[in-house]
Coordinates of C-alpha atoms in Angstrom, one line a residue:
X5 CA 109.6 82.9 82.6
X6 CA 106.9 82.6 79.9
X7 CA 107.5 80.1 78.1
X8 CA 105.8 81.1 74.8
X9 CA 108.8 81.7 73.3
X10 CA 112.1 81.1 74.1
X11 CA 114.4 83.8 75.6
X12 CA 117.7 84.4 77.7
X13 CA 117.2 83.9 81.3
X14 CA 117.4 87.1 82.7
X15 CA 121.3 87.8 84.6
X16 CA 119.5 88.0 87.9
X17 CA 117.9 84.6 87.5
X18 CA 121.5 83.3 86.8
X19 CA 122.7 84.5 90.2
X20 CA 120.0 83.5 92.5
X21 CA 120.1 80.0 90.9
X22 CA 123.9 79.3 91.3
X23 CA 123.5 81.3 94.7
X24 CA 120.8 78.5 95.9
X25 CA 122.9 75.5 93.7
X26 CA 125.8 76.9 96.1
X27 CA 123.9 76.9 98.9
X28 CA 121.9 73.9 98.6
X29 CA 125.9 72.2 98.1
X30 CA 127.2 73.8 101.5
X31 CA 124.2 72.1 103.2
X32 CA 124.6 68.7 102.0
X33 CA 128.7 68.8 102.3
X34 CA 128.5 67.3 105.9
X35 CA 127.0 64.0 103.9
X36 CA 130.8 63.4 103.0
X37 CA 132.2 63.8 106.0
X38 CA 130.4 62.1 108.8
X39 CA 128.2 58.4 109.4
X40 CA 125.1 58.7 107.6
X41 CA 121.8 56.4 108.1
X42 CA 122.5 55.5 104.0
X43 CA 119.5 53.2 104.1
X44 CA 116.5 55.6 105.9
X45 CA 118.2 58.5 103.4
X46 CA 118.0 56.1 100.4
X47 CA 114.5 54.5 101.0
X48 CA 113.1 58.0 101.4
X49 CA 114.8 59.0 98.1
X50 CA 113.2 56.6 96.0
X51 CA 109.7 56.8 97.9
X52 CA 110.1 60.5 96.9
X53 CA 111.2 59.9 93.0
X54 CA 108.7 57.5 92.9
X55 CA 106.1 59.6 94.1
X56 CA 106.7 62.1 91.3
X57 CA 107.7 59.8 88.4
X58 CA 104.4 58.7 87.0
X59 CA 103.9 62.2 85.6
X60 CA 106.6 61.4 83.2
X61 CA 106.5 58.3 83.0
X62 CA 105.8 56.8 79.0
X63 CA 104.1 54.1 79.9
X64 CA 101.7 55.9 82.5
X65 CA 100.9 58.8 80.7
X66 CA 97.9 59.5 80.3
X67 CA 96.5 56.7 82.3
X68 CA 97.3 57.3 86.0
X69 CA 95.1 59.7 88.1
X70 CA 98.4 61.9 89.5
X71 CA 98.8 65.0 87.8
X72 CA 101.8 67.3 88.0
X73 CA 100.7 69.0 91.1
X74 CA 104.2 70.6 92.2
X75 CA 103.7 70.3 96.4
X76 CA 101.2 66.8 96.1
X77 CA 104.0 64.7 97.8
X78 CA 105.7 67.1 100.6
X79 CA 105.0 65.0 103.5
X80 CA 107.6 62.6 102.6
X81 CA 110.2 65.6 102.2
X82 CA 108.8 66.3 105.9
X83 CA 109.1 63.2 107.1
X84 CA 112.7 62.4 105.6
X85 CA 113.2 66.2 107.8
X86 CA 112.0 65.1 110.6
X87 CA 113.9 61.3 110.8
X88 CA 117.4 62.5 109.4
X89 CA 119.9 64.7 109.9
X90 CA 119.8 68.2 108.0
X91 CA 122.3 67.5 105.5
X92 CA 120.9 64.4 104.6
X93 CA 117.9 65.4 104.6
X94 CA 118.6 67.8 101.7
X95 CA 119.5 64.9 99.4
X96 CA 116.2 63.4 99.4
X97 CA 114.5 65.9 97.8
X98 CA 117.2 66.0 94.7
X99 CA 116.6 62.8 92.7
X100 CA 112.5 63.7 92.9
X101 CA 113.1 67.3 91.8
X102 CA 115.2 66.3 88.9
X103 CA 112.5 63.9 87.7
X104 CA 109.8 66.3 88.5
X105 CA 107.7 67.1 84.8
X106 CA 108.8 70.4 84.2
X107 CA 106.1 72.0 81.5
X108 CA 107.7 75.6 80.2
X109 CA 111.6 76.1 79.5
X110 CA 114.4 76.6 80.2
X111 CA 113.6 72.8 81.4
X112 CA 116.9 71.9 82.7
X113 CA 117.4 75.2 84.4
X114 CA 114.2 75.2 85.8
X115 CA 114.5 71.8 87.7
X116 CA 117.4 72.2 89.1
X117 CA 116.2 75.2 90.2
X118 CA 113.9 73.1 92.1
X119 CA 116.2 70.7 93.4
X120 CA 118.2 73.1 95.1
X121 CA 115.6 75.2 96.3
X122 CA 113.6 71.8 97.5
X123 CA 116.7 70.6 99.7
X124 CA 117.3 74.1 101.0
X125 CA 113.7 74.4 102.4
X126 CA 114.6 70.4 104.1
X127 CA 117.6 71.6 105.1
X128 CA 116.9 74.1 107.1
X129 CA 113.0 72.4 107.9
X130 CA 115.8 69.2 109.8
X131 CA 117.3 72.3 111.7
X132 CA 114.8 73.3 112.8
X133 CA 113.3 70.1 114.0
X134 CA 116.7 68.8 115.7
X135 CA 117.1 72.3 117.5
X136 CA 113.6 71.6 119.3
X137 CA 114.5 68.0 120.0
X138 CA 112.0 66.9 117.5
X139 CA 113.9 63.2 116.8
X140 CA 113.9 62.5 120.6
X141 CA 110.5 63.4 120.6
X142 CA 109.3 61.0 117.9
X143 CA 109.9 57.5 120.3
X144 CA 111.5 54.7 118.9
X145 CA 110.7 51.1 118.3
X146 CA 114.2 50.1 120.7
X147 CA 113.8 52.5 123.2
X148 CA 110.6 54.2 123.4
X149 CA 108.0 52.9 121.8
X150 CA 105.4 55.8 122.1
X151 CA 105.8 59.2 120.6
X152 CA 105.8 62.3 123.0
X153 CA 102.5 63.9 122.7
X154 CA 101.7 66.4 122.4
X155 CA 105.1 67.8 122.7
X156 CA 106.1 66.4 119.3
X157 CA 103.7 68.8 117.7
X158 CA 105.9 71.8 118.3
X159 CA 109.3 70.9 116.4
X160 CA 107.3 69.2 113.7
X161 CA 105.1 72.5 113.4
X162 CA 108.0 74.7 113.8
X163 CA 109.9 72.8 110.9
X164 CA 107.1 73.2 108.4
X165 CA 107.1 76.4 108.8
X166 CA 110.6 76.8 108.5
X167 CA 110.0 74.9 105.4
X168 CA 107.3 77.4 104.2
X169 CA 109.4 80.3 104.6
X170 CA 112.2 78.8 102.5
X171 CA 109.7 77.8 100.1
X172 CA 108.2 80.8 99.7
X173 CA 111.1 83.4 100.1
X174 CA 113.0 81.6 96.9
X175 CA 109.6 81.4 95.0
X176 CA 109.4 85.1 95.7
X177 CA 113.1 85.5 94.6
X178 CA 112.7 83.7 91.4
X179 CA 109.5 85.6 90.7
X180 CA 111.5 88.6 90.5
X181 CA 114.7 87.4 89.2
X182 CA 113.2 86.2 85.8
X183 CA 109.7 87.2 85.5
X184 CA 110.8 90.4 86.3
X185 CA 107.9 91.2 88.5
X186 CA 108.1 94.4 91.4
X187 CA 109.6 93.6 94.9
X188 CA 106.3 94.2 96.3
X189 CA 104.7 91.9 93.9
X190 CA 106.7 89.2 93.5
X191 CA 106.1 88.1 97.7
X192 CA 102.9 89.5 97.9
X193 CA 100.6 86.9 99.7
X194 CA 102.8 83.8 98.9
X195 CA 103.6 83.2 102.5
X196 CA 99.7 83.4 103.2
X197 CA 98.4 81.4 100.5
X198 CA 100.6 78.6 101.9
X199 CA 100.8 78.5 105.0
X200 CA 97.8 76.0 106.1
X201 CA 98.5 73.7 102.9
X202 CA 102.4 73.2 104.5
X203 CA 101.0 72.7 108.2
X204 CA 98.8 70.0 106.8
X205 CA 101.9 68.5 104.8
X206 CA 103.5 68.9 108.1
X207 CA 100.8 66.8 109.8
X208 CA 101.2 64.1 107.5
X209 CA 104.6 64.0 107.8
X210 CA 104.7 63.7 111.4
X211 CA 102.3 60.4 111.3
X212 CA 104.6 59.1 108.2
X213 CA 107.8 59.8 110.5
X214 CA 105.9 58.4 113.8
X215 CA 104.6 55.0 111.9
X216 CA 108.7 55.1 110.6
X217 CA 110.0 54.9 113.8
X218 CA 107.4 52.5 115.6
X219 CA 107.5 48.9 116.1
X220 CA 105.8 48.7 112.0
X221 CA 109.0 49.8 110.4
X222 CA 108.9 52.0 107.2
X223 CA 106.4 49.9 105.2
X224 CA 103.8 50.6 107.3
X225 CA 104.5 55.1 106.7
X226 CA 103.3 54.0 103.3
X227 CA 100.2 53.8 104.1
X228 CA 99.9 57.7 104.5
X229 CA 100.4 58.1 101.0
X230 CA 97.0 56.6 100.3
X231 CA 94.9 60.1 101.5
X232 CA 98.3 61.8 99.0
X233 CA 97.2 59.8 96.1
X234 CA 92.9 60.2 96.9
X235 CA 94.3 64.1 96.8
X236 CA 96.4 64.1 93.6
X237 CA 92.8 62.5 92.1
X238 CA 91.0 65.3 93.0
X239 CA 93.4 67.7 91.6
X240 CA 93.3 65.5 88.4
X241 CA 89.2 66.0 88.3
X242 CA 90.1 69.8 88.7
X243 CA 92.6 70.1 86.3
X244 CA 90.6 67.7 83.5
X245 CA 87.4 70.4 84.0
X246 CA 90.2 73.5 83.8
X247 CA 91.2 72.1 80.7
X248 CA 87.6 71.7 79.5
X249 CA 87.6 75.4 80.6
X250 CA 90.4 76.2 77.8
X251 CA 89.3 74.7 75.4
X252 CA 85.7 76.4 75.5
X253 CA 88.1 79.9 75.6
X254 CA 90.2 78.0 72.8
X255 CA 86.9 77.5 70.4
X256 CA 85.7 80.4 70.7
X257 CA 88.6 82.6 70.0
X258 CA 89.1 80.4 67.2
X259 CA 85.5 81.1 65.7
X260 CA 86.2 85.2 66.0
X261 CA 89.6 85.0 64.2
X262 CA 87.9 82.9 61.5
X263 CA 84.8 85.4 61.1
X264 CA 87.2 88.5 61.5
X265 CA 90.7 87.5 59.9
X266 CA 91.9 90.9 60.3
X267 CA 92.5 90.8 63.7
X268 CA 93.7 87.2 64.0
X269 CA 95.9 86.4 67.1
X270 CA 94.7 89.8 68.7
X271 CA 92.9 88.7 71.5
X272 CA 95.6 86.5 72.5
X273 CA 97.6 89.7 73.1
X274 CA 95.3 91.5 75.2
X275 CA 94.7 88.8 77.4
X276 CA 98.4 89.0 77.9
X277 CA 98.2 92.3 77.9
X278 CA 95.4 92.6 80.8
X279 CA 97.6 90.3 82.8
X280 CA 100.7 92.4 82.9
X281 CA 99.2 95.1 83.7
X282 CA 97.0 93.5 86.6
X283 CA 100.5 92.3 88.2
X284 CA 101.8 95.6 88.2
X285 CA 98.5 96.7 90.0
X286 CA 99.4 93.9 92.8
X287 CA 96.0 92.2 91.4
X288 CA 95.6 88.9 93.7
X289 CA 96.8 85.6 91.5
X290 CA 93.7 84.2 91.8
X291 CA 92.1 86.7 89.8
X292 CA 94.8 87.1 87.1
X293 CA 93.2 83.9 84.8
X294 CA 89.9 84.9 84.9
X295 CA 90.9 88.9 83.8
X296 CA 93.3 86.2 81.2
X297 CA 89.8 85.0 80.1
X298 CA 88.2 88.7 80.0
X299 CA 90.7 89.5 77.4
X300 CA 90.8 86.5 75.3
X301 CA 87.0 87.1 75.0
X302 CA 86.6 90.2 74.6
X303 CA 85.4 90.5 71.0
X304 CA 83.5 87.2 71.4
X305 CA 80.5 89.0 70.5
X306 CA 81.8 90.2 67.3
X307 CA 80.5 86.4 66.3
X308 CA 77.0 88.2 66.0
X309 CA 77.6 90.8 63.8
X310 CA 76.9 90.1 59.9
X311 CA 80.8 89.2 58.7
X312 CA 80.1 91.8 55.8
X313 CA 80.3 94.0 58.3
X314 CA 83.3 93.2 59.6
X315 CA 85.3 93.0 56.2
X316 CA 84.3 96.2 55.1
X317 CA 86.9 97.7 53.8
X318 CA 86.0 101.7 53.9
X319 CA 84.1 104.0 56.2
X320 CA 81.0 102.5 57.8
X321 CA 77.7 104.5 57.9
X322 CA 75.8 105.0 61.2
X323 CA 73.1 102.8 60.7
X324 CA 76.2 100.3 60.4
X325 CA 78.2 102.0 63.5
X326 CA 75.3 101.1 65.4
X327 CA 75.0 97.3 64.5
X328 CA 78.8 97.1 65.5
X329 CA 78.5 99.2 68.7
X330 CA 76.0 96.2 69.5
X331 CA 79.1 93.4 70.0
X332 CA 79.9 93.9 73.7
X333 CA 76.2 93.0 74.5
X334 CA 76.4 90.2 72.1
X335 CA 79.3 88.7 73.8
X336 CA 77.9 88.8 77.2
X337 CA 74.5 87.1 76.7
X338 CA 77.2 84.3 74.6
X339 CA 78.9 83.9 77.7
X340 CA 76.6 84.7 81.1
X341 CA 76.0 80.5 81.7
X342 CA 79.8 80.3 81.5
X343 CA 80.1 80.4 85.3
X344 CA 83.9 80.4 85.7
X345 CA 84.2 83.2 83.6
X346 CA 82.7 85.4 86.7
X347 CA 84.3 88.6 86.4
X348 CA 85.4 88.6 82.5
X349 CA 81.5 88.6 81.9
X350 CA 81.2 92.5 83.1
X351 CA 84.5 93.3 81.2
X352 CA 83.1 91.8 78.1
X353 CA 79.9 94.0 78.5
X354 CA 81.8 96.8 79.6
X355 CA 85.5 97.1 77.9
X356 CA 84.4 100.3 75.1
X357 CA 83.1 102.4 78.2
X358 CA 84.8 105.3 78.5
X359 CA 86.3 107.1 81.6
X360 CA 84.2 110.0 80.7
X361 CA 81.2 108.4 80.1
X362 CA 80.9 109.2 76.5
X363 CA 81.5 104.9 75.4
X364 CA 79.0 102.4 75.0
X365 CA 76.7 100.1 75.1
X366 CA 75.3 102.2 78.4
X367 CA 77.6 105.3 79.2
X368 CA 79.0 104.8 82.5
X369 CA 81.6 106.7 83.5
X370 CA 84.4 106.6 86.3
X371 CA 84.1 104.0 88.9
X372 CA 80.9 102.8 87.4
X373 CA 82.7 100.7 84.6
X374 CA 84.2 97.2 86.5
X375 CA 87.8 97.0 87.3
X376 CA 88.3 94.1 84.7
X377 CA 86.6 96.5 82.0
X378 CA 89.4 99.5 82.5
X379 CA 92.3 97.1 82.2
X380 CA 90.2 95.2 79.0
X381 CA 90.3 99.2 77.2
X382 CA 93.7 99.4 78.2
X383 CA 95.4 96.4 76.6
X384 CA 92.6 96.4 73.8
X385 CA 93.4 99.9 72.6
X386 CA 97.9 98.9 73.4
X387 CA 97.6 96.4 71.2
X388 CA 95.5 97.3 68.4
X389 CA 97.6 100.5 67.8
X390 CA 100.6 98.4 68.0
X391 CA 99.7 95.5 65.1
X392 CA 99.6 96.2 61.7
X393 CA 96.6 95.6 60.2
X394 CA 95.3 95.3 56.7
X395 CA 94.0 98.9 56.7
X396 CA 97.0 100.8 58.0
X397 CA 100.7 99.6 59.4
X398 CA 101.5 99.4 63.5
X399 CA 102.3 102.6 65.3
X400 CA 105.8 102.6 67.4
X401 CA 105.4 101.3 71.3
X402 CA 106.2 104.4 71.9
X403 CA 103.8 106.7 70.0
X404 CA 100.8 104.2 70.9
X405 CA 101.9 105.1 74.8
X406 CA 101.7 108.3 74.5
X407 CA 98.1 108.0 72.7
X408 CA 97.0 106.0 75.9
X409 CA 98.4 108.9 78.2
X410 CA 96.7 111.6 76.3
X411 CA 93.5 110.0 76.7
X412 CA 94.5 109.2 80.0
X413 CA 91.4 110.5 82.5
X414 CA 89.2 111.1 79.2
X415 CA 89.1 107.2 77.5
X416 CA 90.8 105.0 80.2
X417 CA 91.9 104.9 83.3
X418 CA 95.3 106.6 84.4
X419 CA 96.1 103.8 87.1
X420 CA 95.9 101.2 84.1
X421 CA 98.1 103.4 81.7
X422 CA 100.4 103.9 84.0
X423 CA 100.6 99.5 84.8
X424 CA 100.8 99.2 81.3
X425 CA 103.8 101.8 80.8
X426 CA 105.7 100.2 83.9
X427 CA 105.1 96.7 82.0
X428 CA 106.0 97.0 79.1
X429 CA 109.5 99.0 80.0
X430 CA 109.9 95.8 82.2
X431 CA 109.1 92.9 79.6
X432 CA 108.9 94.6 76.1
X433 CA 106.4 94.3 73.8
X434 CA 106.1 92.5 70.5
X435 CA 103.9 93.9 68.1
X436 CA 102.6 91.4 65.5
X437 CA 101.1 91.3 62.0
X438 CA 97.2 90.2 62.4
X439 CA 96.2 90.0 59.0
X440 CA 97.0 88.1 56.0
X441 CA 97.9 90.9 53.7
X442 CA 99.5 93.8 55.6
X443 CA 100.0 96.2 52.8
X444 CA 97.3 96.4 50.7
X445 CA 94.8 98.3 52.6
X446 CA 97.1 100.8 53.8
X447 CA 98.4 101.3 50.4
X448 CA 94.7 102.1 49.8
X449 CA 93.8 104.3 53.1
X450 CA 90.9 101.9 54.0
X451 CA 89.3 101.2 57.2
X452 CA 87.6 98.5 58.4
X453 CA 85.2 97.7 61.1
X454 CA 87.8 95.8 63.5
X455 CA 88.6 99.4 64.4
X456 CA 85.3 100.5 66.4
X457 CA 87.2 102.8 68.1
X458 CA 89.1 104.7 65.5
X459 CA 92.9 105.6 66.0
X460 CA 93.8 109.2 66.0
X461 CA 96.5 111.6 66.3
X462 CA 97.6 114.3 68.5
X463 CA 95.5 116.6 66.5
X464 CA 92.5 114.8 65.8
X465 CA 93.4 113.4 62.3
X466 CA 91.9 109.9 61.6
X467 CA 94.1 107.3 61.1
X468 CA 92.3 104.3 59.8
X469 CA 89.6 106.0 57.8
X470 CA 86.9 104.8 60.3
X471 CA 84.7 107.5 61.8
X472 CA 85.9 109.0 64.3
X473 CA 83.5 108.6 68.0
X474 CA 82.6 111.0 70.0
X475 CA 86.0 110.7 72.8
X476 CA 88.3 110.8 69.6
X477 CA 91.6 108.8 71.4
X478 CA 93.2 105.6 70.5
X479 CA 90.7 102.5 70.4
X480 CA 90.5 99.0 70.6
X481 CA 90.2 96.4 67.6

């Protein structure tokens, strides 16, 4: 769910998460009615909690190397499946996923969300193991003292990947439960994308459950969690230089809105914008941020256009048209030595071409004009008809949809109007006020420049006094 704002969790989200509370219950009941190791289940706990509680921790914060990398620590959940029985086995994971730093509410919800889904996936990850023999297999310090190699490869193997599919089925489930996101969507590439980071968890699992059981005892498993920690640092050196990342976005939106007050908080919007619509086009995650970015930035170049310009309040003239029209290429000479923007830098270029190739700043047309460009248009020209701006009030959702499918084939892209139409019946939309006085230019029918590509109606008419261009359909602020 975004956590933005708060909101209801959706009905389905309610189900699946007392379905997998349940669920996660039933496997753990056996607990209760049979001998448990108590002591293996409890040090493993703790190790566990432990491992995750210097994320939250007060007096840590801010000074220890391991972020909140949900998945850092799964080789002792592993290891606790590969040493216990399945219903104990679930309980480890509890007392970590309730302490877990949760950064987006519902908070509560969300982590027990986790919990149960966690001891699910170690649940069924034991079952698997103790079905192959896997325990057997590991030797023991009182009996036999070497593991069976390399036959204790397959049940350890087999449970983490009985442990990825768990994983990644409920992730899928939640995905479209309360982000709302299509079937096909929701599970798209999930399974993939971790498949070889759980093998490796599995790996170290093994050697922490095979150093468990030897003649060492449990203090020396701790030792694998020496190569865990060196890897939470490098996600911490990752995530410090992505949040150097945001803040470069973060300045420079914040210079725009201050040059062109008019159109404060819209490019916020069409970076959400572009990203709804790229999930409904099945867009690969790894692409969603940096399209995130595209929209964010894509008036950046408005920063070299006089501000006079830009505050006009009445028609411009051509000579001025043409300094405007100039923005686009602006922004991407601001931003081509920003390498992780990769993609956004073409949509930044490219977001006023038209399908038809009647747009600017070099009239392609059709396929010519990047991928990230046509969903830019889309959510530009979406949410600029849908604010209310100094110079006119918002149009209805509705009405500015049907402006977009009009110029559907002419302006944009029909693939892209049709994402955005499937999105927002899905999550809404909430049109917002992006200027500081939102009735006075409407009360006096004046335009300004934030409106390069003018809003009209179904029969031409101009709506914000601006020019009209040469494609005549809804535009972009």
């Amino acid at each position: 769910m975004d956590g933005s704002q708060p909101r209801t969790m959706p009905w389905g989200a309610r189900a699946a998460l007392l379905g997998a509370v349940v669920a996660a219950g039933a496997c753990a009941l056996p607990v209760a009615l049979g001998p448990v190791p108590w002591g293996a289940l409890g040090l493993l706990a703790g190790l566990y909690a432990l491992c995750e509680w210097p994320a939250r921790c007060p007096l840590l914060l801010g000074r220890t190397s391991v972020p909140p990398v949900s998945g850092s620590f799964f080789p002792v959940l592993l290891a606790a499946a590969f040493l216990l029985p399945p219903a104990a086995a679930a309980l480890v994971a509890v007392p970590g996923a309730l302490l877990a730093p949760v950064e987006e509410p519902p908070r509560a919800a969300r982590r027990v969300w986790r919990a149960a889904q966690l001891a699910l996936a170690v649940c069924a990850a034991a079952g698997a193991h103790e079905l192959l023999g896997g325990r057997a297999a590991l030797g023991s310090a009182a009996r036999t003292p070497a593991p069976d190699f390399p036959y204790a490869l397959l049940p350890a193997g087999a449970a983490a990947l009985v442990f990825c599919l768990v994983l990644t089925a409920l992730d899928g489930l939640i995905l479209w439960t309360a982000e709302r996101l299509p079937a096909r969507t929701a599970w798209r590439g999930l399974l993939l994308r971790s498949l070889a980071p759980y093998c490796v968890h599995g790996l170290a699992g093994l050697m922490m459950a095979v150093l468990w059981r030897s003649r060492y005892g449990p203090p020396s498993a701790l030792l694998v969690l020496l190569p865990m920690y060196v890897s939470c640092w490098v996600f911490a050196q990752y995530h410090r230089e992505h949040a150097a990342h945001r803040a470069t976005i973060r300045a420079l939106v914040q210079a725009v809105d201050i040059k062109d007050t008019y159109t404060r908080g819209h490019s916020e919007r069409v970076g959400l914008a572009s990203v709804l619509i790229a999930r409904e086009l099945g867009m690969a995650e790894g692409r969603l941020e940096v399209l995130r970015f595209a929209g964010i930035l894509h008036d950046v170049g408005k920063l070299g256009v006089p501000t006079r310009l830009l505050r006009k309040e009445g028609p411009l003239t051509p000579q001025e048209r043409a300094v405007i029209e100039l923005h686009p290429e602006y922004g991407h000479e601001m931003v081509r030595g920003i390498g992780f923007l990769g993609e956004a830098r073409a949509a930044i270029l490219h977001h006023h071409e038209r399908l038809d190739g009647s747009g600017y700043p070099y009239g392609l047309a059709g396929p010519q004009i990047p991928e990230f460009a046509r969903v830019v248009a889309v959510a530009d020209a979406f949410d600029a008809m849908t604010s209310t701006r100094s110079y006119r009030r918002a149009r209805p959702v509705e009405a500015a949809v049907e402006e977009l499918e009009r110029c559907a084939g002419r302006q944009f892209d029909p693939r892209m109007v049709r994402a955005l139409v499937r999105a927002v019946e899905r999550h809404g939309w909430h049109p917002a006020v992006t200027a500081d006085e939102p009735d006075r230019g409407a009360r006096e029918g004046r335009g300004n420049v934030s409106a390069v590509c003018p809003l009209a109606d179904s029969n031409g008419q101009v709506l914000t006094g601006v020019p009209r261009g040469a494609a005549g359909c809804g535009g972009g602020g």
